[in-house]
Amino acid sequence: MKLQFTHEQWESVFEHLIPDPHNLENAAFVFASLAEEDGLICRDIWLLGSSELAVQLPYHFELQDDVRGQVIKRAHDSGLTIVEMHSHLGDRPAEFSWSDLSGFDSWVKHVQWRLKGAPYGAVVVTRNSFDGFFWTNEIERLGTIAVGNQEWMCATERSPLQWTLPEEWHVGH
């Protein structure tokens, strides 16, 4: 599965997610159409500002409650697929954190329930890499981000497709 952007869309998303200086995680939602041969095609972007985040730290972010509902409504009204994107700091290859994986367990199921089984995507980017998932009936890898007619990069595939959260993540989460 690939996610496609125009040059202008990608520049906007990437500069938002990885600003200079980059000292906090940043987030955006891409609303995409799903074309069998072409993968996901970006149709709209929501760059989340600090006021739309309940928590924004160097290694974690959480959406305001009302923003969660607005994201789902926007996808429903437009008939587009949601692709969540966020950044990680540093130069390590992109990989979803335990916090990310923990959030997927409830959030993706909730969104798919609210949107009657619609697909959902998630991408984490660093300055020079990304990793991504795409859920339909099952989880699969988002393999490529394309900008214009060119591949920007292939996923690191460092994140596990199946995970069991460490025991300490079950307490209070």
Phi, psi and omega in degrees: 000137177235155178244123186249138177231155164283167178300318182295317179298312183295318179302316180297312181295311185295318178295328176288315183288323184236071179286172176240113004280155182249099184235000175223151172294139176239158185220156177208158171242134174252134176251120191231152170269153181250115178244126187312308184279329186264353182078218180267130181244118181299127178244336183203155183224141173236107177273114185283127175272166181303326181290344179267359179250131177287326179222134175217106183235173177299334184229026180188146171215155174220142179283149168297147182304317182292332179292323178304312179296321180295322179297313181296317180297317180298318178294316180299310183296326182269344183071023183254161178275141177272132170234110177280135176230138173212164184254155169240146180280160172093182185253005178291153176300143183299137179199137177294140179276170175299325177297317177300309183299320178299318179294326180299323184307320181260318186295311183296317178298319180296312180298314181295325176295313181295328182258024174053047175086010180300148176298160179217141178236154176219137182224136170243133181238149167241184181303329186223019177200170176210161169223153184202153176236159175217127181253127165243251170281332179229168177271140174220170180277142166271112192271331188216144165251126179248138178238120188064229179259012184240146176289127176281312182190153173268152180297150176290333183057032179276338182278138180288142176286335174232140182217152170238119183292145176302150184308322182295341178280346180276342182271115176077006179248000000 
